[in-house]
Tab-separated table of C-alpha atoms in Angstrom:
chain	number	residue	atom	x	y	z
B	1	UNK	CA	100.503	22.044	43.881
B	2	UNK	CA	97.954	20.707	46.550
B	3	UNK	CA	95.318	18.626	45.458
B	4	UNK	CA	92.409	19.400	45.327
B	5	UNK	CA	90.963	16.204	46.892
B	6	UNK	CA	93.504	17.533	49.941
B	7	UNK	CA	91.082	20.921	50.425
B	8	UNK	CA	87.753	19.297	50.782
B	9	UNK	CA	85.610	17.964	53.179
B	10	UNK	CA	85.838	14.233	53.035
B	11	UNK	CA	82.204	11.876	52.998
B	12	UNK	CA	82.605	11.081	56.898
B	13	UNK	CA	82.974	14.960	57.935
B	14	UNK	CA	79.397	15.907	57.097
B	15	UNK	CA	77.401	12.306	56.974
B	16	UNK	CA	78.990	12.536	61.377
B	17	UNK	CA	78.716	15.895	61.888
B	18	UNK	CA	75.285	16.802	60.498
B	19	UNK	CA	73.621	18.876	63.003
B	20	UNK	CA	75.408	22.657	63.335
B	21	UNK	CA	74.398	25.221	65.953
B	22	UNK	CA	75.876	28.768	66.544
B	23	UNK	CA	74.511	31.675	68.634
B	24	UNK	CA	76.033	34.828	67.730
B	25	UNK	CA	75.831	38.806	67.835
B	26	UNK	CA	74.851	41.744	64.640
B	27	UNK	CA	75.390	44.702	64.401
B	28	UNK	CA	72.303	47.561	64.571
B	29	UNK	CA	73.665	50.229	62.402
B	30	UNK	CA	70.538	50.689	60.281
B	31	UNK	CA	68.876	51.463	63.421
B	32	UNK	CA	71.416	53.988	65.151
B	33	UNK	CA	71.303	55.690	61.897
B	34	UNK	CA	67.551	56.198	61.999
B	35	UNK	CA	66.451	56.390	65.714
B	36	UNK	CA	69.533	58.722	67.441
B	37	UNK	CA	69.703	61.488	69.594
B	38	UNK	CA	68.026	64.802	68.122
B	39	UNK	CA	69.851	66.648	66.002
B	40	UNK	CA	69.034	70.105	67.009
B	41	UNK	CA	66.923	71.307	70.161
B	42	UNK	CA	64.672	74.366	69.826
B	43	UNK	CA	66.357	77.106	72.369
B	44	UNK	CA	64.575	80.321	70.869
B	45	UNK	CA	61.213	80.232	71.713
B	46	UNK	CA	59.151	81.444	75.032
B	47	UNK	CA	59.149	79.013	77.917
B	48	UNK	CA	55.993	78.722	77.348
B	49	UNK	CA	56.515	76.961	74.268
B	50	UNK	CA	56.817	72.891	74.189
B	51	UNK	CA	58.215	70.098	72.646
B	52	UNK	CA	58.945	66.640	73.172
B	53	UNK	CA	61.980	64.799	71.788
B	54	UNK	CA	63.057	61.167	71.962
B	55	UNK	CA	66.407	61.425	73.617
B	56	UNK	CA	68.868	58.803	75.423
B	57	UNK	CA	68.472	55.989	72.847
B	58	UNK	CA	70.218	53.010	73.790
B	59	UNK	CA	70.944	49.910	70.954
B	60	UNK	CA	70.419	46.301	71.937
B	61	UNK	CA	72.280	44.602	68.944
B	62	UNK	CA	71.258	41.556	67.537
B	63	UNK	CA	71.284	38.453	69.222
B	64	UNK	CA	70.354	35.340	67.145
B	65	UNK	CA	70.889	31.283	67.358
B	66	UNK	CA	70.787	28.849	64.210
B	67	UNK	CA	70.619	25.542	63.756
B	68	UNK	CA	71.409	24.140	60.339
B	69	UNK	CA	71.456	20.386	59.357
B	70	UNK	CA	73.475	19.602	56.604
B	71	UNK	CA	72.142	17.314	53.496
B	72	UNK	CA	75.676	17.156	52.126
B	73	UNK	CA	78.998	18.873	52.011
B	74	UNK	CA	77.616	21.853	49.842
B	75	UNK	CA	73.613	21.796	51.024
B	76	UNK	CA	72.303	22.661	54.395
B	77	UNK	CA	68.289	23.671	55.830
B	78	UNK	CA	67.667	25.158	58.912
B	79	UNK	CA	65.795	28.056	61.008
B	80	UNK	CA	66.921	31.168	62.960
B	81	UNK	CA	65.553	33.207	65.651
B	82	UNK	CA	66.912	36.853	65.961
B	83	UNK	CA	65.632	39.461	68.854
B	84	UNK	CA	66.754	43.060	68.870
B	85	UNK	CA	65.782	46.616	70.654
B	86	UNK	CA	66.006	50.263	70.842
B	87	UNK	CA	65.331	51.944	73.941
B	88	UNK	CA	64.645	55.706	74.540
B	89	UNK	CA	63.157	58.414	76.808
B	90	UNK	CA	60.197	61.109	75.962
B	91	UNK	CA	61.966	64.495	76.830
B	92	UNK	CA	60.029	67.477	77.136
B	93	UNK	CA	61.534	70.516	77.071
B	94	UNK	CA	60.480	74.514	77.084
B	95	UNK	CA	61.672	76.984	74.156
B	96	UNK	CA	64.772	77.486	75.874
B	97	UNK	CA	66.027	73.768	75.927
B	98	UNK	CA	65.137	73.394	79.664
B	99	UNK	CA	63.949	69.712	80.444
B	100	UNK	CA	60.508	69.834	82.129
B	101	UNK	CA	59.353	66.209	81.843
B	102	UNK	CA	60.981	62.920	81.026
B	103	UNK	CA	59.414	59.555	80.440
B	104	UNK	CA	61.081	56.083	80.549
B	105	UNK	CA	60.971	52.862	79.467
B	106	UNK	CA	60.314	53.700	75.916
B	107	UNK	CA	61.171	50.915	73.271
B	108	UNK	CA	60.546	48.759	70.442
B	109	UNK	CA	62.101	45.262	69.548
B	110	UNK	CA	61.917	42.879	66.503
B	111	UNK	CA	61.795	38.985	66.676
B	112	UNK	CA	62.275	37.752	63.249
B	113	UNK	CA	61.686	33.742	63.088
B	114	UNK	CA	62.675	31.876	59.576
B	115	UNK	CA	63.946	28.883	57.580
B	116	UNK	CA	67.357	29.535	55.842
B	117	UNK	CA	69.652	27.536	53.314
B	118	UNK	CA	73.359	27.841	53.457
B	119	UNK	CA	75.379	27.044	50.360
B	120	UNK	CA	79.025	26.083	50.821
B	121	UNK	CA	80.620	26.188	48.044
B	122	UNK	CA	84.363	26.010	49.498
B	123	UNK	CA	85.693	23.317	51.825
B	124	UNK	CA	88.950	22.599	54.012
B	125	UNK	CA	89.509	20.999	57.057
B	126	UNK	CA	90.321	24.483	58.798
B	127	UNK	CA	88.194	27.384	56.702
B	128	UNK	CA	84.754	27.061	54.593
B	129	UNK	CA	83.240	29.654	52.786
B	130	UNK	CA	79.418	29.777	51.740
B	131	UNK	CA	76.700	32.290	50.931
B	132	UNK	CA	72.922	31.821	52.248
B	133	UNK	CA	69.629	32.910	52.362
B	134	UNK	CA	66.150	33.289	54.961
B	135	UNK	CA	62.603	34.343	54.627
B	136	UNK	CA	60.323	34.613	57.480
B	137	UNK	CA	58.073	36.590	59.782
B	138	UNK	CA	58.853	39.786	61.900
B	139	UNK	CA	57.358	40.287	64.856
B	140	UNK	CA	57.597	44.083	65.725
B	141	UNK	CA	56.486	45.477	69.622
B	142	UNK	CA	57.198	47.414	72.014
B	143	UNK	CA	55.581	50.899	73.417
B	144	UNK	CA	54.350	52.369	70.714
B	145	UNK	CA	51.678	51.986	68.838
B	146	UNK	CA	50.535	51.117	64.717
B	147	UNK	CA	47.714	52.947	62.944
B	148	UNK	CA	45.294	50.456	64.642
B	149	UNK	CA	46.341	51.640	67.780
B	150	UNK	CA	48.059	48.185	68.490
B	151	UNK	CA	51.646	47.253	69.963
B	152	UNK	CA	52.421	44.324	67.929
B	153	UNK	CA	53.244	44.644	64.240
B	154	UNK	CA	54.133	42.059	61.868
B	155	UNK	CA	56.028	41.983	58.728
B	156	UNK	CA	57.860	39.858	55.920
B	157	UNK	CA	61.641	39.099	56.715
B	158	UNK	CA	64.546	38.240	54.523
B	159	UNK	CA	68.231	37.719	55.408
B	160	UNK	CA	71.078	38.226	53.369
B	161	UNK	CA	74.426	36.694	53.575
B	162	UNK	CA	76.156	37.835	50.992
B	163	UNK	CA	79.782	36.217	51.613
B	164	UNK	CA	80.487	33.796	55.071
B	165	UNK	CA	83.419	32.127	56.478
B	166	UNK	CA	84.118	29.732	59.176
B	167	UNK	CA	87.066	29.046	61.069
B	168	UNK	CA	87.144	25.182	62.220
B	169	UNK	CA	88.700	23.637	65.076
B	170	UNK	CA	87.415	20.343	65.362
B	171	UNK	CA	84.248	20.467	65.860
B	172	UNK	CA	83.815	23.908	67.300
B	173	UNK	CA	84.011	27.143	64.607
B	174	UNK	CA	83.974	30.739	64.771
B	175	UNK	CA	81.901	32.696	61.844
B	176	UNK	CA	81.721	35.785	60.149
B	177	UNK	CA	78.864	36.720	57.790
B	178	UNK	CA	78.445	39.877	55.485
B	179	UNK	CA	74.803	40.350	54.505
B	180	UNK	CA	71.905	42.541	55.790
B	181	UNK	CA	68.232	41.656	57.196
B	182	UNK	CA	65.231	43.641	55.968
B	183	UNK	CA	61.782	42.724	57.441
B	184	UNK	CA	58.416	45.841	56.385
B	185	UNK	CA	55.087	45.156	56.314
B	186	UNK	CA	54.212	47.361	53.939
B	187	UNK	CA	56.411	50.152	52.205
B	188	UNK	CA	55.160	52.567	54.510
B	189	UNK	CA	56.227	51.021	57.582
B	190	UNK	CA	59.757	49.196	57.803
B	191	UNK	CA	61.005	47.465	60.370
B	192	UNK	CA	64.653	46.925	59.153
B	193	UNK	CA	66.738	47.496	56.329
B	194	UNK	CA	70.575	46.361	55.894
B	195	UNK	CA	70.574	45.368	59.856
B	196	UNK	CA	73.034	43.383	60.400
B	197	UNK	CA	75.920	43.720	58.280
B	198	UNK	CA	78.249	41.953	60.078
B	199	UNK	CA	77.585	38.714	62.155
B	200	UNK	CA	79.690	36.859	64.572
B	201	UNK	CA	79.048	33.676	65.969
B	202	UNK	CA	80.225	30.958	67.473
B	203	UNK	CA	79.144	27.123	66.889
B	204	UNK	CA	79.748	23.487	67.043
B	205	UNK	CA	78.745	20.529	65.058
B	206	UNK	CA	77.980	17.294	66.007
């Protein structure tokens, strides 16, 4: 049997190595579930008749950096930035499904800023596995407008990471993170809910 002495970090790996940094990519599968491609287009009516749809949506998945600093080999504090966006044309069309009109440039994108905690509660010199946590501030904007009449929306955030591992090679490592971000502002209007399932990301310490 291996020690167990043998599978964790020693003093010197985290009292030299402190600072950690990864950038990294989520997925947006809350939000191609929600804003997609109509369903059904009316083709029954006069041509007289009108309707516009929101058609050609196009996913900009999470992007998102981190930096953590690490009190010990179990404890670390930090902050992450994540940006996303879903873009989409206004397509109107006449009873018969004929496209009339078409407007661009149609979008909206969250920036959630926050502090997170990591917990690590398994150590080796190749793979660690931890679970953490964030709560922070959405900001939501884009083209469209809130009942004010204004672009910019904000909202609570909070980041789940369920279960997280990294692969180590020296001091570079490769993550993957199973969680979900939710940011609202009220339960009327939400922003994001179980975005980002899956994270991958790529970081060094130092």
């Amino acid at each position: 049997m291996v020690p167990m002495l043998a599978l964790s970090e020693t003093k010197w790996d985290y009292t030299h190595s402190r600072n950690e940094l990864r950038i990294g990519w989520g997925d947006q599968l809350f939000e191609s579930l929600i804003w997609h491609n109509p369903t059904y287009i009316t083709r029954t009516m006069p041509d007289s008749y009108q309707q516009t749809y929101h058609e050609n949506y196009h996913h900009d998945q999470h992007l998102w950096i981190e930096y953590q600093w690490r009190f010990n080999h179990w404890l670390s504090l930090g902050g992450m930035v994540d940006l996303s966006e879903v873009h989409w044309d206004d397509v109107t069309r006449n009873g018969a499904g004929v496209e009339i009109a078409r407007s661009k440039g149609h979008y909206f994108c969250n920036a959630v800023i926050m502090p997170t905690i990591r917990f690590t509660y398994f150590h080796h010199p190749n793979v660690n596995l931890y679970s953490g946590l964030g709560i922070g501030l959405d900001i939501n904007g884009g083209t469209e407008t809130n009942s004010l009449g204004k672009t910019t929306d904000f909202g609570a955030a909070i980041n789940f990471t369920v279960f997280g591992v990294s692969a180590n090679y020296d001091r570079w490592f490769w993550t993957v993170d199973f969680g979900g971000l939710y940011a609202l502002r009220d339960a009327n209007t939400i922003f994001m809910a179980s975005s980002r399932i899956i994270n991958v990301g790529l970081g060094v310490r130092f």
